[in-house]
Short mmCIF file of C-alpha atoms in Angstrom, two decimals:
data_model
loop_
_atom_site.label_atom_id
_atom_site.label_comp_id
_atom_site.label_asym_id
_atom_site.label_seq_id
_atom_site.Cartn_x
_atom_site.Cartn_y
_atom_site.Cartn_z
CA MET A 133 -0.01 -0.31 0.40
CA MET A 134 1.35 3.38 -0.90
CA PHE A 135 -0.44 7.26 -0.12
CA ASN A 136 -0.82 8.56 -3.68
CA CYS A 137 -0.85 12.39 -3.45
CA ASN A 138 -2.92 14.28 -6.53
CA GLN A 139 -1.39 17.80 -5.12
CA CYS A 140 -5.02 19.31 -4.63
CA GLY A 141 -3.33 21.64 -2.31
CA LEU A 142 -6.00 20.97 0.41
CA CYS A 143 -3.71 19.81 2.82
CA CYS A 144 -1.36 23.37 2.19
CA LYS A 145 -4.89 25.30 2.93
CA LYS A 146 -5.87 24.15 5.78
CA VAL A 147 -1.97 23.59 7.86
CA GLY A 148 -3.98 25.81 10.20
CA ILE A 149 -6.48 23.58 11.58
CA THR A 150 -3.43 20.24 12.65
CA GLU A 151 -1.65 20.73 15.22
CA GLN A 152 1.44 18.57 13.20
CA TYR A 153 1.28 21.91 10.47
CA LYS A 154 0.85 24.91 12.83
CA HIS A 155 4.32 26.11 12.50
CA LEU A 156 3.95 26.69 8.54
CA ASP A 157 0.65 28.87 9.30
CA ARG A 158 1.20 31.97 7.41
CA GLY A 159 -1.03 34.31 9.63
CA ASP A 160 -4.52 32.69 7.38
CA GLY A 161 -4.30 29.11 8.37
CA VAL A 162 -2.50 28.76 4.18
CA CYS A 163 0.95 27.05 4.71
CA ARG A 164 3.70 30.33 4.03
CA HIS A 165 5.57 28.01 0.80
CA PHE A 166 1.83 27.55 -0.45
CA ASP A 167 1.61 29.18 -3.93
CA ASP A 168 -2.05 30.63 -4.24
CA ASP A 169 -1.42 31.40 -8.21
CA THR A 170 -0.05 28.28 -8.66
CA ASN A 171 -2.42 26.49 -5.84
CA MET A 172 0.50 24.36 -5.06
CA CYS A 173 3.86 24.00 -2.76
CA SER A 174 6.37 27.18 -4.39
CA ILE A 175 9.79 25.03 -2.34
CA TYR A 176 8.38 21.44 -3.38
CA ASP A 177 11.59 19.76 -3.71
CA ASN A 178 12.99 21.91 -0.33
CA ARG A 179 8.99 20.75 1.46
CA PRO A 180 9.88 20.14 5.21
CA LEU A 181 10.00 16.40 6.32
CA ILE A 182 7.00 16.58 8.14
CA CYS A 183 5.46 17.59 4.28
CA ARG A 184 6.72 14.08 3.01
CA VAL A 185 4.34 11.21 3.92
CA LYS A 186 7.16 8.10 4.09
CA GLU A 187 9.75 10.41 5.68
CA SER A 188 6.87 12.23 8.02
CA TYR A 189 6.60 8.40 8.90
CA GLU A 190 9.53 7.16 9.59
CA HIS A 191 10.65 10.41 12.03
CA PHE A 192 7.53 10.42 13.71
CA TYR A 193 5.91 7.65 13.76
CA LYS A 194 7.29 4.78 13.34
CA ASP A 195 6.87 4.18 16.97
CA GLN A 196 3.07 4.37 16.63
CA MET A 197 1.88 2.98 14.05
CA SER A 198 2.44 0.21 11.35
CA LEU A 199 3.26 2.03 7.63
CA GLU A 200 0.07 0.79 6.55
CA GLU A 201 -1.37 2.48 8.71
CA PHE A 202 -0.29 5.53 8.75
CA TYR A 203 -0.86 5.64 5.34
CA GLU A 204 -4.74 4.56 6.57
CA ALA A 205 -4.75 7.57 8.51
CA ASN A 206 -3.29 10.43 5.86
CA TYR A 207 -6.21 9.10 3.57
CA ARG A 208 -8.64 9.49 6.17
CA ALA A 209 -7.56 13.08 6.67
CA CYS A 210 -7.19 13.32 3.18
CA ASP A 211 -11.07 12.70 2.34
CA LEU A 212 -11.79 15.00 5.80
CA LEU A 213 -10.33 18.22 4.12
CA LYS A 214 -12.30 17.63 0.87
CA ASP A 215 -16.17 16.83 2.15
CA MET A 216 -15.25 20.32 4.45
CA GLU A 217 -14.17 21.53 0.35
CA ALA A 218 -17.41 20.00 -0.22
CA ARG A 219 -19.55 21.15 2.13
CA SER A 220 -22.48 23.08 0.56
CA VAL A 221 -22.32 26.69 0.22
CA SER A 222 -26.19 27.79 -0.16
CA ASP A 223 -26.95 25.51 2.65
CA LEU A 224 -24.15 27.43 4.70
CA LYS A 225 -25.16 30.85 2.95
CA SER A 226 -28.96 29.61 4.10
CA ALA A 227 -28.16 29.09 7.44
CA LEU A 228 -26.39 32.54 7.61
CA ILE A 229 -29.29 33.91 6.11
CA GLU A 230 -32.18 32.46 8.63
CA LYS A 231 -30.03 33.31 11.71
CA PHE A 232 -29.18 37.49 10.12
CA GLU A 233 -32.95 38.08 10.28
CA ASP A 234 -33.64 36.21 13.17
CA ILE A 235 -31.11 38.49 14.93
CA PHE A 236 -31.95 41.69 13.17
CA GLY A 237 -35.09 41.14 12.22
CA TYR A 238 -34.90 41.99 8.08
CA ARG A 239 -34.06 40.26 5.03
CA PRO A 240 -30.67 41.05 4.83
CA GLY A 241 -28.94 41.49 1.35
CA ASP A 242 -28.02 44.65 -1.43
CA GLU A 243 -29.25 44.67 -5.11
CA TYR A 244 -28.19 48.25 -6.11
CA GLU A 245 -25.28 46.75 -8.35
CA PRO A 246 -23.29 49.70 -8.16
CA ARG A 247 -22.95 49.27 -4.78
CA VAL A 248 -22.00 45.13 -5.22
CA ARG A 249 -19.46 45.57 -7.24
CA ASN A 250 -17.78 48.93 -5.31
CA ALA A 251 -18.18 46.76 -2.08
CA LEU A 252 -16.70 43.42 -3.53
CA GLU A 253 -14.13 44.83 -5.16
CA ILE A 254 -12.75 47.16 -2.18
CA MET A 255 -14.12 46.02 1.52
CA CYS A 256 -13.75 42.51 0.05
CA GLN A 257 -10.42 43.01 -1.97
CA GLY A 258 -11.55 41.06 -5.28
CA GLN A 259 -11.77 38.08 -3.44
CA TYR A 260 -15.29 36.87 -3.40
CA LYS A 261 -18.34 36.87 -5.81
CA LYS A 262 -21.44 38.10 -5.66
CA ASP A 263 -23.43 35.21 -4.12
CA GLN A 264 -21.49 34.93 -1.15
CA ILE A 265 -22.34 37.99 0.04
CA ILE A 266 -24.79 37.81 2.94
CA ASN A 267 -24.77 41.63 3.68
CA ILE A 268 -23.54 45.09 2.98
CA THR A 269 -23.66 47.90 6.10
CA ASP A 270 -22.37 51.17 3.98
CA THR A 271 -20.43 53.26 5.98
CA SER A 272 -19.84 55.71 2.65
CA ILE A 273 -20.84 59.07 2.49
CA SER A 274 -22.59 58.43 -1.02
CA SER A 275 -23.80 55.12 -0.71
CA ASN A 276 -21.92 53.93 -3.00
CA GLY A 277 -20.30 50.37 -0.90
CA LYS A 278 -17.05 52.29 -1.56
CA SER A 279 -16.70 51.38 2.67
CA GLY A 280 -18.18 50.15 5.70
CA LEU A 281 -18.92 46.21 6.25
CA VAL A 282 -19.77 42.96 4.35
CA LEU A 283 -20.51 39.85 5.78
CA THR A 284 -20.12 36.91 4.10
CA VAL A 285 -20.60 32.94 3.95
CA ASN A 286 -17.11 32.66 5.71
CA SER A 287 -15.74 35.99 6.77
CA VAL A 288 -16.16 39.58 7.89
CA CYS A 289 -15.03 41.99 5.78
CA VAL A 290 -13.84 45.81 6.87
CA LYS A 291 -12.94 48.93 5.19
CA ASP A 292 -13.95 52.15 7.08
CA ALA A 293 -11.29 54.72 7.50
CA GLY A 294 -13.33 55.82 11.19
CA ASN A 295 -12.89 52.17 12.02
CA SER A 296 -10.45 51.10 15.09
CA THR A 297 -9.04 48.43 12.56
CA SER A 298 -9.49 50.50 8.81
CA ARG A 299 -9.47 47.60 7.29
CA PHE A 300 -9.48 43.18 7.45
CA ILE A 301 -11.12 40.38 6.69
CA ALA A 302 -11.32 37.89 9.13
CA LYS A 303 -12.81 34.10 8.06
CA TYR A 304 -15.52 33.13 11.21
CA GLU A 305 -13.11 29.72 11.41
CA ASP A 306 -9.70 31.32 12.62
CA ILE A 307 -11.69 34.31 15.03
CA ASP A 308 -10.55 32.32 18.27
CA TYR A 309 -13.63 34.48 20.04
CA THR A 310 -14.86 37.91 20.42
CA TYR A 311 -15.16 40.56 23.09
CA MET A 312 -17.30 43.37 23.17
CA LYS A 313 -15.77 46.20 25.28
CA GLU A 314 -16.75 48.72 26.56
CA GLU A 315 -16.03 52.14 26.51
CA ARG A 316 -16.85 56.05 26.66
CA PHE A 317 -15.18 58.89 26.37
CA LEU A 318 -16.70 62.67 27.33
CA GLY A 319 -20.02 61.07 27.43
CA VAL A 320 -18.94 59.04 23.69
CA ASP A 321 -20.06 55.75 23.16
CA ILE A 322 -16.59 54.27 21.41
CA SER A 323 -17.48 50.74 22.42
CA ALA A 324 -15.86 48.16 19.77
CA LEU A 325 -16.53 44.67 19.15
CA GLU A 326 -13.34 42.78 19.16
CA LEU A 327 -12.21 39.92 16.91
CA ASN A 328 -9.14 37.59 18.63
CA MET A 329 -7.43 35.50 16.07
CA LYS A 330 -6.67 32.17 16.01
CA TYR A 331 -2.89 33.18 15.15
CA GLY A 332 -2.54 36.26 17.62
CA THR A 333 -4.08 39.33 15.82
CA GLN A 334 -7.20 41.69 17.19
CA TYR A 335 -9.44 43.21 14.42
CA ARG A 336 -10.93 45.96 15.57
CA ILE A 337 -15.34 47.14 14.95
CA SER A 338 -16.39 49.92 15.95
CA ILE A 339 -18.78 51.57 13.52
CA ASN A 340 -21.93 52.92 14.37
CA LYS A 341 -24.39 52.02 11.96
CA ILE A 342 -24.49 48.39 12.55
CA ASN A 343 -25.54 47.08 15.73
CA LYS A 344 -22.74 45.45 17.76
CA ASP A 345 -24.27 43.44 20.05
CA LYS A 346 -26.85 41.35 16.63
CA LEU A 347 -23.68 41.57 15.25
CA MET A 348 -21.21 39.36 17.96
CA GLU A 349 -24.29 36.72 18.02
CA PHE A 350 -23.84 37.17 14.41
CA ILE A 351 -20.31 36.50 14.46
CA ASP A 352 -20.17 33.98 17.07
CA TYR A 353 -22.81 31.94 15.68
CA ALA A 354 -21.19 31.94 11.72
CA MET A 355 -17.41 30.92 14.20
CA SER A 356 -20.21 27.54 15.33
CA LEU A 357 -20.34 26.02 11.70
CA TYR A 358 -16.74 26.43 11.61
CA GLU A 359 -16.28 24.14 14.76
CA ASP A 360 -17.79 20.75 13.51
CA ASP A 361 -14.36 19.78 11.79
CA ASP A 362 -11.96 22.62 14.07
CA LYS A 363 -8.79 19.79 14.30
CA LEU A 364 -7.76 17.04 12.43
CA GLU A 365 -6.21 14.24 14.77
CA TRP A 366 -4.46 11.25 13.51
#
């Protein structure tokens, strides 16, 4: 029995969820050696020992299981990653839309094409498509989607010069916990919703155009949808 890798890149894009590979996380759960353009390892011939199936077995797992058992464990982990990737986006989006409506009391969405286009390009930094948007909170003067907050099927995107953290994209699966930092200055509420990431970064949302307590509840729910497959165990 041998382990045949088809180089799909999934394990390279999920190093943040496995203890054995966390040291390779570039900060967003993806391996720091992964090339997004080619969907392949940029140092394949010189890749770390832990990324070489047979060699890693000899050095790390030889005393724990047979080589055949190790191959089987790798195949199971590979299948689990593929199952995670194949999770129905439509089902996930439906659940998030329903939860948003339950929390905020109105149906999310935006049909104004210029605003959606700007939100995707500017707030979402070109990383998402229209059908991945849950809701747009527009803070721009012209209501043109050039600043504010976007909730997508797997992240919260912010671009606002007046926000505590002016620009960021935080994936729900990468958020460790949320916290409401309540503060007032000269009688003015300057409270901010903190997103504390698993990789150590902290983002803050102080936008007043959206109810931050309700936003925290929504984000906590979105995080929970990604918790089932949070850890892979050999």
